[in-house]
């Protein structure tokens, strides 16, 4: 791209050229439209001129035809009849009566051909003497042409010898020789000053052939007709007393035609081409003639030539289109040029912006790389000492400590883990912003995961004496495919916030299918949403129909709507083990998870920034409750990555309900059989078929407790009070058929009163003594906090602490009922299984930090491994020269001189070379070749995606982040050391 000044110069030159082109196009259009206008005007002029010439010829031809008819009349009735049937009176009357057919002719006269030897006899017969034009006796000559018949209007031609005039004689001779009408030269008529001509037409005797020769025509000539226009007008310089008025003829013709005012017509006699004689029209045109047309006139005289010249009276006007169209075209060109120029300028600006954006992108990518490197460095620098701190604390807790010392060490360990959690949250946020966070897709037991999350906050909920419970609808698949760690992370954040901000009431986690949640939501009327008041249903004692009896922000979790999600029939263990999702093909399922609390709620002014990273509702929140404000932001991003959304309903001083959705896949039999088998073993089957009564006055809480008991196969009857419970217990033997005994009686702590201890025991003994029960059921008290245990009597066989889970219920009932549980497999006891995997194994640990070496070595020696430690990558490469005795290698990534990546690459190169040599040797010896591969695990404080990708690229087999715990160590060893998969555990 050139400099801006050069581009501006090119743009200005192009604009000037564009203007010139626009002017040229407008000028060309103007010339073209003007040319079209002139062409049309010329075509119109030609059309009108040709039309007038044609009509003039036709009118003249009509006149000649009438004269020809008169000649035939004379030939027929004068020469064929003897005596003649025509005399002067007859001719005068006939021509007078037919004069309307000859409007431009004033009269017609007939001159008879007389030879010289016939003159005397002719004059004697006629009784008069032939005279010349000067009224003198005709001189002797070979032939004479005296007028014997004449129309009354030209009676002055009588007795005139037409052969006595030189020009008339020539006209008569030409007329009889050609048989056509002959015209004289134009001349001015006296009186009117019009131009006129004399028409002479030969009259032949009957019987003349059509193709007669000139001699035959001359021989057959009987006379001639002379056509005159006036009887009293004598032509100037002529002897004939009449003429054909050409001007009157043309004027009369033009007056009948439209458009006569637009054009000027001239008629010329061009017999002498060098000196044409004007017969009609102005003698000279006014001004310059732009359009001109000449039409040839044929009046029938072969010896004379005439033409009509036409022109416009005024110059044809220029049409408005010849002005407006070029002007409009010029404007359009200029507009298009402006648009192009603007687009060009915009393109240059966008190109410049793109160039700057590319630079900024490069800088951003460099900043992203720097950020990743910074995060890796910070993560490594923080995790490295934290690894030592937590590792040493773990080792310290394994020694003999006093209670105070142990409490101090556990507190320090808890703080260290909180710091690690904060670091992980920040790194997760960085991964999400960089778009490098990827979700896994593995099968997991949803209900067990929910129980695990609840167990994390059990101690905190007991301290605050609040209800903490989880409920999963029956139609939710047991095993789903997704990312359990990220799912757990969202739940942990939301449940942790709910417990943190709740001082009384409850925290209730509910999981159902999204479609069922929509059906439920559609039935909510006048709900209370985000601080808006609404009608909330309460019980008779004023408590709300919720888990704890306290009002909730979202009433969809109260009993009226919660019971819509419950199954009508009692689920059995077989149904729980054989999930309904296996009846269908593998498909997606959308879960709706709500976390309801009755805490302080979120102020209305702070609800818009709830999901903003590092933001708290107000400044006092951090001081009163702690936290960084990043958990909700990460949860929102993770929910969206799972194909769902997250929202909340909150009312200040009432509570909050956070709801998020996640799209998971149903787990098919073939993909989850191993996982399902191991998960089903987590819940014992020894309690299947047992029966129990639950006394709970709160329907929601009773349904939750029933849900956990049903998971163990226990059939539960829920009643509202102790009286109903005793009635149900007493009515057990009322049925004759065989049935199993009632094993347990669960009673909620808020139902129990201390004064009812003796009454309950007495009533139970009465039932037993009366034979209504064979054996007294075990009494189980459900309490929210440890302080509730001392508050109630000693009538109960066992006190069960909330939050209750299927696994904790099974553990308590095993102790209470002395049920024999099946022994767990070795691989279920992870410490024992780890020891069986690592005992006697030679493990090489590579780390430049001596504290980390001690921690890692102690963790591995704990399970019986033989550990060898080195502090650099070079030392590791030297020890791993083929052959070596190590079974695995834990290698740090960031080390001086040679980092873990380079060391691993050199180790892999040595393995490839050694395997090739061994393969060739085994082929020669005929033995089976077994490829040698040393498992190498990255052991570093870096947990970002780029570091993981670099580990795999360099040839490492796995990744263990610092500080690693027993779970991480177990997963790594089970996958790599013995080649097993974690799913088999």
PDB file of N, CA, C and O in Angstrom, residues 549-612:
ATOM      1  N   UNK A 549     -39.665 -24.576  55.452  1.00  0.00           N
ATOM      2  CA  UNK A 549     -40.762 -23.784  55.966  1.00  0.00           C
ATOM      3  C   UNK A 549     -40.548 -22.301  55.829  1.00  0.00           C
ATOM      4  O   UNK A 549     -41.443 -21.512  56.144  1.00  0.00           O
ATOM      5  N   UNK A 550     -39.364 -21.889  55.367  1.00  0.00           N
ATOM      6  CA  UNK A 550     -39.101 -20.477  55.131  1.00  0.00           C
ATOM      7  C   UNK A 550     -39.496 -20.118  53.701  1.00  0.00           C
ATOM      8  O   UNK A 550     -39.427 -20.942  52.792  1.00  0.00           O
ATOM      9  N   UNK A 551     -39.864 -18.856  53.542  1.00  0.00           N
ATOM     10  CA  UNK A 551     -40.264 -18.396  52.208  1.00  0.00           C
ATOM     11  C   UNK A 551     -39.065 -18.389  51.271  1.00  0.00           C
ATOM     12  O   UNK A 551     -37.952 -18.033  51.653  1.00  0.00           O
ATOM     13  N   UNK A 552     -39.323 -18.806  50.012  1.00  0.00           N
ATOM     14  CA  UNK A 552     -38.279 -18.837  48.990  1.00  0.00           C
ATOM     15  C   UNK A 552     -38.579 -17.790  47.923  1.00  0.00           C
ATOM     16  O   UNK A 552     -39.720 -17.352  47.747  1.00  0.00           O
ATOM     17  N   UNK A 553     -37.529 -17.397  47.217  1.00  0.00           N
ATOM     18  CA  UNK A 553     -37.686 -16.368  46.183  1.00  0.00           C
ATOM     19  C   UNK A 553     -38.497 -16.879  45.002  1.00  0.00           C
ATOM     20  O   UNK A 553     -39.277 -16.144  44.397  1.00  0.00           O
ATOM     21  N   UNK A 554     -38.322 -18.136  44.674  1.00  0.00           N
ATOM     22  CA  UNK A 554     -39.029 -18.737  43.539  1.00  0.00           C
ATOM     23  C   UNK A 554     -39.950 -19.812  44.090  1.00  0.00           C
ATOM     24  O   UNK A 554     -39.486 -20.814  44.654  1.00  0.00           O
ATOM     25  N   UNK A 555     -41.260 -19.630  43.974  1.00  0.00           N
ATOM     26  CA  UNK A 555     -42.205 -20.553  44.589  1.00  0.00           C
ATOM     27  C   UNK A 555     -42.364 -21.849  43.815  1.00  0.00           C
ATOM     28  O   UNK A 555     -43.149 -22.701  44.192  1.00  0.00           O
ATOM     29  N   UNK A 556     -41.611 -22.022  42.727  1.00  0.00           N
ATOM     30  CA  UNK A 556     -41.742 -23.273  41.975  1.00  0.00           C
ATOM     31  C   UNK A 556     -41.206 -24.474  42.750  1.00  0.00           C
ATOM     32  O   UNK A 556     -41.426 -25.614  42.339  1.00  0.00           O
ATOM     33  N   UNK A 557     -40.493 -24.254  43.841  1.00  0.00           N
ATOM     34  CA  UNK A 557     -39.996 -25.366  44.640  1.00  0.00           C
ATOM     35  C   UNK A 557     -40.898 -25.691  45.826  1.00  0.00           C
ATOM     36  O   UNK A 557     -40.529 -26.507  46.659  1.00  0.00           O
ATOM     37  N   UNK A 558     -42.082 -25.053  45.923  1.00  0.00           N
ATOM     38  CA  UNK A 558     -42.964 -25.417  47.014  1.00  0.00           C
ATOM     39  C   UNK A 558     -43.688 -26.715  46.672  1.00  0.00           C
ATOM     40  O   UNK A 558     -43.566 -27.259  45.576  1.00  0.00           O
ATOM     41  N   UNK A 559     -44.470 -27.177  47.590  1.00  0.00           N
ATOM     42  CA  UNK A 559     -45.036 -28.516  47.481  1.00  0.00           C
ATOM     43  C   UNK A 559     -46.020 -28.656  46.328  1.00  0.00           C
ATOM     44  O   UNK A 559     -46.024 -29.671  45.621  1.00  0.00           O
ATOM     45  N   UNK A 560     -46.844 -27.643  46.083  1.00  0.00           N
ATOM     46  CA  UNK A 560     -47.863 -27.756  45.044  1.00  0.00           C
ATOM     47  C   UNK A 560     -47.242 -28.016  43.661  1.00  0.00           C
ATOM     48  O   UNK A 560     -47.828 -28.719  42.834  1.00  0.00           O
ATOM     49  N   UNK A 561     -46.101 -27.441  43.415  1.00  0.00           N
ATOM     50  CA  UNK A 561     -45.456 -27.638  42.116  1.00  0.00           C
ATOM     51  C   UNK A 561     -44.384 -28.721  42.168  1.00  0.00           C
ATOM     52  O   UNK A 561     -44.090 -29.358  41.181  1.00  0.00           O
ATOM     53  N   UNK A 562     -43.822 -28.909  43.353  1.00  0.00           N
ATOM     54  CA  UNK A 562     -42.826 -29.956  43.495  1.00  0.00           C
ATOM     55  C   UNK A 562     -43.437 -31.349  43.346  1.00  0.00           C
ATOM     56  O   UNK A 562     -42.810 -32.260  42.800  1.00  0.00           O
ATOM     57  N   UNK A 563     -44.660 -31.513  43.778  1.00  0.00           N
ATOM     58  CA  UNK A 563     -45.280 -32.840  43.697  1.00  0.00           C
ATOM     59  C   UNK A 563     -45.598 -33.244  42.258  1.00  0.00           C
ATOM     60  O   UNK A 563     -45.820 -34.413  41.988  1.00  0.00           O
ATOM     61  N   UNK A 564     -45.634 -32.257  41.351  1.00  0.00           N
ATOM     62  CA  UNK A 564     -45.848 -32.601  39.943  1.00  0.00           C
ATOM     63  C   UNK A 564     -44.686 -33.397  39.367  1.00  0.00           C
ATOM     64  O   UNK A 564     -44.839 -34.103  38.370  1.00  0.00           O
ATOM     65  N   UNK A 565     -43.520 -33.264  39.982  1.00  0.00           N
ATOM     66  CA  UNK A 565     -42.335 -33.973  39.487  1.00  0.00           C
ATOM     67  C   UNK A 565     -42.193 -35.360  40.091  1.00  0.00           C
ATOM     68  O   UNK A 565     -41.339 -36.128  39.642  1.00  0.00           O
ATOM     69  N   UNK A 566     -42.993 -35.675  41.098  1.00  0.00           N
ATOM     70  CA  UNK A 566     -42.853 -36.965  41.780  1.00  0.00           C
ATOM     71  C   UNK A 566     -43.572 -38.050  41.013  1.00  0.00           C
ATOM     72  O   UNK A 566     -44.619 -37.828  40.396  1.00  0.00           O
ATOM     73  N   UNK A 567     -43.012 -39.230  41.052  1.00  0.00           N
ATOM     74  CA  UNK A 567     -43.649 -40.392  40.434  1.00  0.00           C
ATOM     75  C   UNK A 567     -44.722 -40.924  41.365  1.00  0.00           C
ATOM     76  O   UNK A 567     -44.550 -40.958  42.591  1.00  0.00           O
ATOM     77  N   UNK A 568     -45.861 -41.346  40.802  1.00  0.00           N
ATOM     78  CA  UNK A 568     -46.981 -41.832  41.623  1.00  0.00           C
ATOM     79  C   UNK A 568     -46.676 -43.162  42.280  1.00  0.00           C
ATOM     80  O   UNK A 568     -47.118 -43.436  43.381  1.00  0.00           O
ATOM     81  N   UNK A 569     -45.896 -43.994  41.566  1.00  0.00           N
ATOM     82  CA  UNK A 569     -45.642 -45.326  42.121  1.00  0.00           C
ATOM     83  C   UNK A 569     -44.340 -45.332  42.910  1.00  0.00           C
ATOM     84  O   UNK A 569     -43.472 -44.469  42.740  1.00  0.00           O
ATOM     85  N   UNK A 570     -44.185 -46.314  43.743  1.00  0.00           N
ATOM     86  CA  UNK A 570     -42.994 -46.438  44.573  1.00  0.00           C
ATOM     87  C   UNK A 570     -41.887 -47.069  43.748  1.00  0.00           C
ATOM     88  O   UNK A 570     -42.019 -48.175  43.241  1.00  0.00           O
ATOM     89  N   UNK A 571     -40.765 -46.380  43.530  1.00  0.00           N
ATOM     90  CA  UNK A 571     -39.689 -46.967  42.746  1.00  0.00           C
ATOM     91  C   UNK A 571     -38.997 -48.077  43.513  1.00  0.00           C
ATOM     92  O   UNK A 571     -38.916 -48.057  44.740  1.00  0.00           O
ATOM     93  N   UNK A 572     -38.520 -49.066  42.802  1.00  0.00           N
ATOM     94  CA  UNK A 572     -37.818 -50.198  43.391  1.00  0.00           C
ATOM     95  C   UNK A 572     -36.368 -50.185  42.951  1.00  0.00           C
ATOM     96  O   UNK A 572     -35.979 -49.489  42.019  1.00  0.00           O
ATOM     97  N   UNK A 573     -35.599 -50.994  43.600  1.00  0.00           N
ATOM     98  CA  UNK A 573     -34.161 -51.039  43.321  1.00  0.00           C
ATOM     99  C   UNK A 573     -33.896 -51.474  41.903  1.00  0.00           C
ATOM    100  O   UNK A 573     -32.979 -50.981  41.244  1.00  0.00           O
ATOM    101  N   UNK A 574     -34.725 -52.418  41.400  1.00  0.00           N
ATOM    102  CA  UNK A 574     -34.511 -52.902  40.032  1.00  0.00           C
ATOM    103  C   UNK A 574     -34.690 -51.770  39.039  1.00  0.00           C
ATOM    104  O   UNK A 574     -33.974 -51.675  38.047  1.00  0.00           O
ATOM    105  N   UNK A 575     -35.669 -50.914  39.317  1.00  0.00           N
ATOM    106  CA  UNK A 575     -35.913 -49.803  38.408  1.00  0.00           C
ATOM    107  C   UNK A 575     -34.775 -48.799  38.458  1.00  0.00           C
ATOM    108  O   UNK A 575     -34.419 -48.188  37.462  1.00  0.00           O
ATOM    109  N   UNK A 576     -34.214 -48.628  39.647  1.00  0.00           N
ATOM    110  CA  UNK A 576     -33.098 -47.689  39.755  1.00  0.00           C
ATOM    111  C   UNK A 576     -31.857 -48.225  39.067  1.00  0.00           C
ATOM    112  O   UNK A 576     -31.078 -47.474  38.491  1.00  0.00           O
ATOM    113  N   UNK A 577     -31.646 -49.515  39.144  1.00  0.00           N
ATOM    114  CA  UNK A 577     -30.461 -50.098  38.528  1.00  0.00           C
ATOM    115  C   UNK A 577     -30.600 -50.192  37.017  1.00  0.00           C
ATOM    116  O   UNK A 577     -29.632 -50.115  36.281  1.00  0.00           O
ATOM    117  N   UNK A 578     -31.810 -50.420  36.572  1.00  0.00           N
ATOM    118  CA  UNK A 578     -32.052 -50.510  35.111  1.00  0.00           C
ATOM    119  C   UNK A 578     -32.707 -49.218  34.674  1.00  0.00           C
ATOM    120  O   UNK A 578     -33.918 -49.100  34.661  1.00  0.00           O
ATOM    121  N   UNK A 579     -31.922 -48.233  34.407  1.00  0.00           N
ATOM    122  CA  UNK A 579     -32.438 -46.890  34.113  1.00  0.00           C
ATOM    123  C   UNK A 579     -33.274 -46.883  32.854  1.00  0.00           C
ATOM    124  O   UNK A 579     -33.005 -47.604  31.902  1.00  0.00           O
ATOM    125  N   UNK A 580     -34.277 -46.031  32.885  1.00  0.00           N
ATOM    126  CA  UNK A 580     -35.192 -45.957  31.751  1.00  0.00           C
ATOM    127  C   UNK A 580     -34.514 -45.408  30.500  1.00  0.00           C
ATOM    128  O   UNK A 580     -35.010 -45.558  29.394  1.00  0.00           O
ATOM    129  N   UNK A 581     -33.415 -44.749  30.664  1.00  0.00           N
ATOM    130  CA  UNK A 581     -32.737 -44.207  29.483  1.00  0.00           C
ATOM    131  C   UNK A 581     -32.201 -45.296  28.586  1.00  0.00           C
ATOM    132  O   UNK A 581     -31.943 -45.062  27.407  1.00  0.00           O
ATOM    133  N   UNK A 582     -31.993 -46.500  29.123  1.00  0.00           N
ATOM    134  CA  UNK A 582     -31.471 -47.580  28.292  1.00  0.00           C
ATOM    135  C   UNK A 582     -32.508 -48.129  27.332  1.00  0.00           C
ATOM    136  O   UNK A 582     -32.186 -48.892  26.435  1.00  0.00           O
ATOM    137  N   UNK A 583     -33.760 -47.744  27.535  1.00  0.00           N
ATOM    138  CA  UNK A 583     -34.787 -48.234  26.630  1.00  0.00           C
ATOM    139  C   UNK A 583     -34.768 -47.498  25.307  1.00  0.00           C
ATOM    140  O   UNK A 583     -35.374 -47.928  24.350  1.00  0.00           O
ATOM    141  N   UNK A 584     -34.113 -46.373  25.281  1.00  0.00           N
ATOM    142  CA  UNK A 584     -34.052 -45.573  24.066  1.00  0.00           C
ATOM    143  C   UNK A 584     -32.646 -45.585  23.511  1.00  0.00           C
ATOM    144  O   UNK A 584     -31.700 -46.040  24.145  1.00  0.00           O
ATOM    145  N   UNK A 585     -32.524 -45.088  22.323  1.00  0.00           N
ATOM    146  CA  UNK A 585     -31.208 -44.939  21.724  1.00  0.00           C
ATOM    147  C   UNK A 585     -30.463 -43.809  22.430  1.00  0.00           C
ATOM    148  O   UNK A 585     -31.038 -42.993  23.141  1.00  0.00           O
ATOM    149  N   UNK A 586     -29.145 -43.797  22.198  1.00  0.00           N
ATOM    150  CA  UNK A 586     -28.348 -42.708  22.764  1.00  0.00           C
ATOM    151  C   UNK A 586     -28.783 -41.393  22.152  1.00  0.00           C
ATOM    152  O   UNK A 586     -28.807 -41.246  20.940  1.00  0.00           O
ATOM    153  N   UNK A 587     -29.130 -40.436  23.001  1.00  0.00           N
ATOM    154  CA  UNK A 587     -29.517 -39.120  22.504  1.00  0.00           C
ATOM    155  C   UNK A 587     -29.196 -38.111  23.577  1.00  0.00           C
ATOM    156  O   UNK A 587     -28.687 -38.433  24.657  1.00  0.00           O
ATOM    157  N   UNK A 588     -29.477 -36.870  23.265  1.00  0.00           N
ATOM    158  CA  UNK A 588     -29.169 -35.788  24.192  1.00  0.00           C
ATOM    159  C   UNK A 588     -30.318 -35.594  25.175  1.00  0.00           C
ATOM    160  O   UNK A 588     -31.474 -35.850  24.861  1.00  0.00           O
ATOM    161  N   UNK A 589     -29.956 -35.120  26.345  1.00  0.00           N
ATOM    162  CA  UNK A 589     -30.946 -34.824  27.368  1.00  0.00           C
ATOM    163  C   UNK A 589     -30.552 -33.494  27.996  1.00  0.00           C
ATOM    164  O   UNK A 589     -29.376 -33.231  28.267  1.00  0.00           O
ATOM    165  N   UNK A 590     -31.526 -32.625  28.173  1.00  0.00           N
ATOM    166  CA  UNK A 590     -31.283 -31.306  28.750  1.00  0.00           C
ATOM    167  C   UNK A 590     -31.755 -31.318  30.199  1.00  0.00           C
ATOM    168  O   UNK A 590     -32.941 -31.550  30.478  1.00  0.00           O
ATOM    169  N   UNK A 591     -30.825 -31.101  31.117  1.00  0.00           N
ATOM    170  CA  UNK A 591     -31.135 -31.088  32.539  1.00  0.00           C
ATOM    171  C   UNK A 591     -31.317 -29.648  33.005  1.00  0.00           C
ATOM    172  O   UNK A 591     -30.626 -28.731  32.541  1.00  0.00           O
ATOM    173  N   UNK A 592     -32.241 -29.482  33.933  1.00  0.00           N
ATOM    174  CA  UNK A 592     -32.486 -28.184  34.555  1.00  0.00           C
ATOM    175  C   UNK A 592     -32.178 -28.328  36.035  1.00  0.00           C
ATOM    176  O   UNK A 592     -32.827 -29.099  36.746  1.00  0.00           O
ATOM    177  N   UNK A 593     -31.164 -27.613  36.513  1.00  0.00           N
ATOM    178  CA  UNK A 593     -30.707 -27.715  37.897  1.00  0.00           C
ATOM    179  C   UNK A 593     -30.972 -26.389  38.581  1.00  0.00           C
ATOM    180  O   UNK A 593     -30.548 -25.327  38.097  1.00  0.00           O
ATOM    181  N   UNK A 594     -31.676 -26.436  39.703  1.00  0.00           N
ATOM    182  CA  UNK A 594     -31.961 -25.221  40.466  1.00  0.00           C
ATOM    183  C   UNK A 594     -31.374 -25.354  41.863  1.00  0.00           C
ATOM    184  O   UNK A 594     -31.434 -26.424  42.474  1.00  0.00           O
ATOM    185  N   UNK A 595     -30.781 -24.280  42.329  1.00  0.00           N
ATOM    186  CA  UNK A 595     -30.199 -24.213  43.678  1.00  0.00           C
ATOM    187  C   UNK A 595     -30.924 -23.100  44.407  1.00  0.00           C
ATOM    188  O   UNK A 595     -30.734 -21.915  44.099  1.00  0.00           O
ATOM    189  N   UNK A 596     -31.749 -23.460  45.353  1.00  0.00           N
ATOM    190  CA  UNK A 596     -32.594 -22.515  46.079  1.00  0.00           C
ATOM    191  C   UNK A 596     -32.059 -22.316  47.479  1.00  0.00           C
ATOM    192  O   UNK A 596     -31.693 -23.285  48.165  1.00  0.00           O
ATOM    193  N   UNK A 597     -32.023 -21.058  47.888  1.00  0.00           N
ATOM    194  CA  UNK A 597     -31.618 -20.764  49.266  1.00  0.00           C
ATOM    195  C   UNK A 597     -32.560 -19.720  49.859  1.00  0.00           C
ATOM    196  O   UNK A 597     -33.269 -19.025  49.122  1.00  0.00           O
ATOM    197  N   UNK A 598     -32.545 -19.627  51.160  1.00  0.00           N
ATOM    198  CA  UNK A 598     -33.345 -18.632  51.872  1.00  0.00           C
ATOM    199  C   UNK A 598     -32.420 -17.663  52.588  1.00  0.00           C
ATOM    200  O   UNK A 598     -32.619 -17.326  53.755  1.00  0.00           O
ATOM    201  N   UNK A 599     -31.405 -17.231  51.860  1.00  0.00           N
ATOM    202  CA  UNK A 599     -30.401 -16.351  52.445  1.00  0.00           C
ATOM    203  C   UNK A 599     -30.758 -14.888  52.334  1.00  0.00           C
ATOM    204  O   UNK A 599     -31.933 -14.504  52.305  1.00  0.00           O
ATOM    205  N   UNK A 600     -29.711 -14.067  52.230  1.00  0.00           N
ATOM    206  CA  UNK A 600     -29.913 -12.618  52.255  1.00  0.00           C
ATOM    207  C   UNK A 600     -30.438 -12.088  50.936  1.00  0.00           C
ATOM    208  O   UNK A 600     -30.930 -10.950  50.877  1.00  0.00           O
ATOM    209  N   UNK A 601     -30.352 -12.859  49.868  1.00  0.00           N
ATOM    210  CA  UNK A 601     -30.809 -12.376  48.574  1.00  0.00           C
ATOM    211  C   UNK A 601     -29.825 -11.394  47.960  1.00  0.00           C
ATOM    212  O   UNK A 601     -28.787 -11.043  48.544  1.00  0.00           O
ATOM    213  N   UNK A 602     -30.157 -10.936  46.762  1.00  0.00           N
ATOM    214  CA  UNK A 602     -29.291 -10.004  46.036  1.00  0.00           C
ATOM    215  C   UNK A 602     -30.032  -8.682  45.912  1.00  0.00           C
ATOM    216  O   UNK A 602     -31.183  -8.651  45.454  1.00  0.00           O
ATOM    217  N   UNK A 603     -29.405  -7.582  46.281  1.00  0.00           N
ATOM    218  CA  UNK A 603     -30.086  -6.283  46.132  1.00  0.00           C
ATOM    219  C   UNK A 603     -30.462  -6.027  44.680  1.00  0.00           C
ATOM    220  O   UNK A 603     -29.778  -6.450  43.747  1.00  0.00           O
ATOM    221  N   UNK A 604     -31.556  -5.315  44.488  1.00  0.00           N
ATOM    222  CA  UNK A 604     -32.050  -5.070  43.137  1.00  0.00           C
ATOM    223  C   UNK A 604     -31.043  -4.313  42.299  1.00  0.00           C
ATOM    224  O   UNK A 604     -30.874  -4.583  41.106  1.00  0.00           O
ATOM    225  N   UNK A 605     -30.333  -3.354  42.877  1.00  0.00           N
ATOM    226  CA  UNK A 605     -29.388  -2.552  42.100  1.00  0.00           C
ATOM    227  C   UNK A 605     -28.151  -3.335  41.695  1.00  0.00           C
ATOM    228  O   UNK A 605     -27.409  -2.899  40.814  1.00  0.00           O
ATOM    229  N   UNK A 606     -27.914  -4.487  42.351  1.00  0.00           N
ATOM    230  CA  UNK A 606     -26.715  -5.269  42.050  1.00  0.00           C
ATOM    231  C   UNK A 606     -27.003  -6.483  41.176  1.00  0.00           C
ATOM    232  O   UNK A 606     -26.068  -7.207  40.821  1.00  0.00           O
ATOM    233  N   UNK A 607     -28.258  -6.722  40.826  1.00  0.00           N
ATOM    234  CA  UNK A 607     -28.583  -7.941  40.093  1.00  0.00           C
ATOM    235  C   UNK A 607     -28.065  -7.926  38.653  1.00  0.00           C
ATOM    236  O   UNK A 607     -27.876  -8.968  38.051  1.00  0.00           O
ATOM    237  N   UNK A 608     -27.858  -6.724  38.086  1.00  0.00           N
ATOM    238  CA  UNK A 608     -27.384  -6.659  36.709  1.00  0.00           C
ATOM    239  C   UNK A 608     -25.920  -7.061  36.566  1.00  0.00           C
ATOM    240  O   UNK A 608     -25.480  -7.394  35.472  1.00  0.00           O
ATOM    241  N   UNK A 609     -25.155  -7.006  37.643  1.00  0.00           N
ATOM    242  CA  UNK A 609     -23.725  -7.308  37.545  1.00  0.00           C
ATOM    243  C   UNK A 609     -23.339  -8.575  38.312  1.00  0.00           C
ATOM    244  O   UNK A 609     -22.177  -8.730  38.714  1.00  0.00           O
ATOM    245  N   UNK A 610     -24.307  -9.447  38.499  1.00  0.00           N
ATOM    246  CA  UNK A 610     -24.047 -10.671  39.262  1.00  0.00           C
ATOM    247  C   UNK A 610     -22.997 -11.535  38.570  1.00  0.00           C
ATOM    248  O   UNK A 610     -22.097 -12.095  39.220  1.00  0.00           O
ATOM    249  N   UNK A 611     -23.087 -11.629  37.226  1.00  0.00           N
ATOM    250  CA  UNK A 611     -22.180 -12.518  36.494  1.00  0.00           C
ATOM    251  C   UNK A 611     -20.927 -11.797  35.993  1.00  0.00           C
ATOM    252  O   UNK A 611     -20.190 -12.353  35.183  1.00  0.00           O
ATOM    253  N   UNK A 612     -20.694 -10.573  36.428  1.00  0.00           N
ATOM    254  CA  UNK A 612     -19.486  -9.851  36.039  1.00  0.00           C
ATOM    255  C   UNK A 612     -18.320 -10.364  36.871  1.00  0.00           C
ATOM    256  O   UNK A 612     -18.421 -10.469  38.099  1.00  0.00           O
TER     257      UNK A 612
END
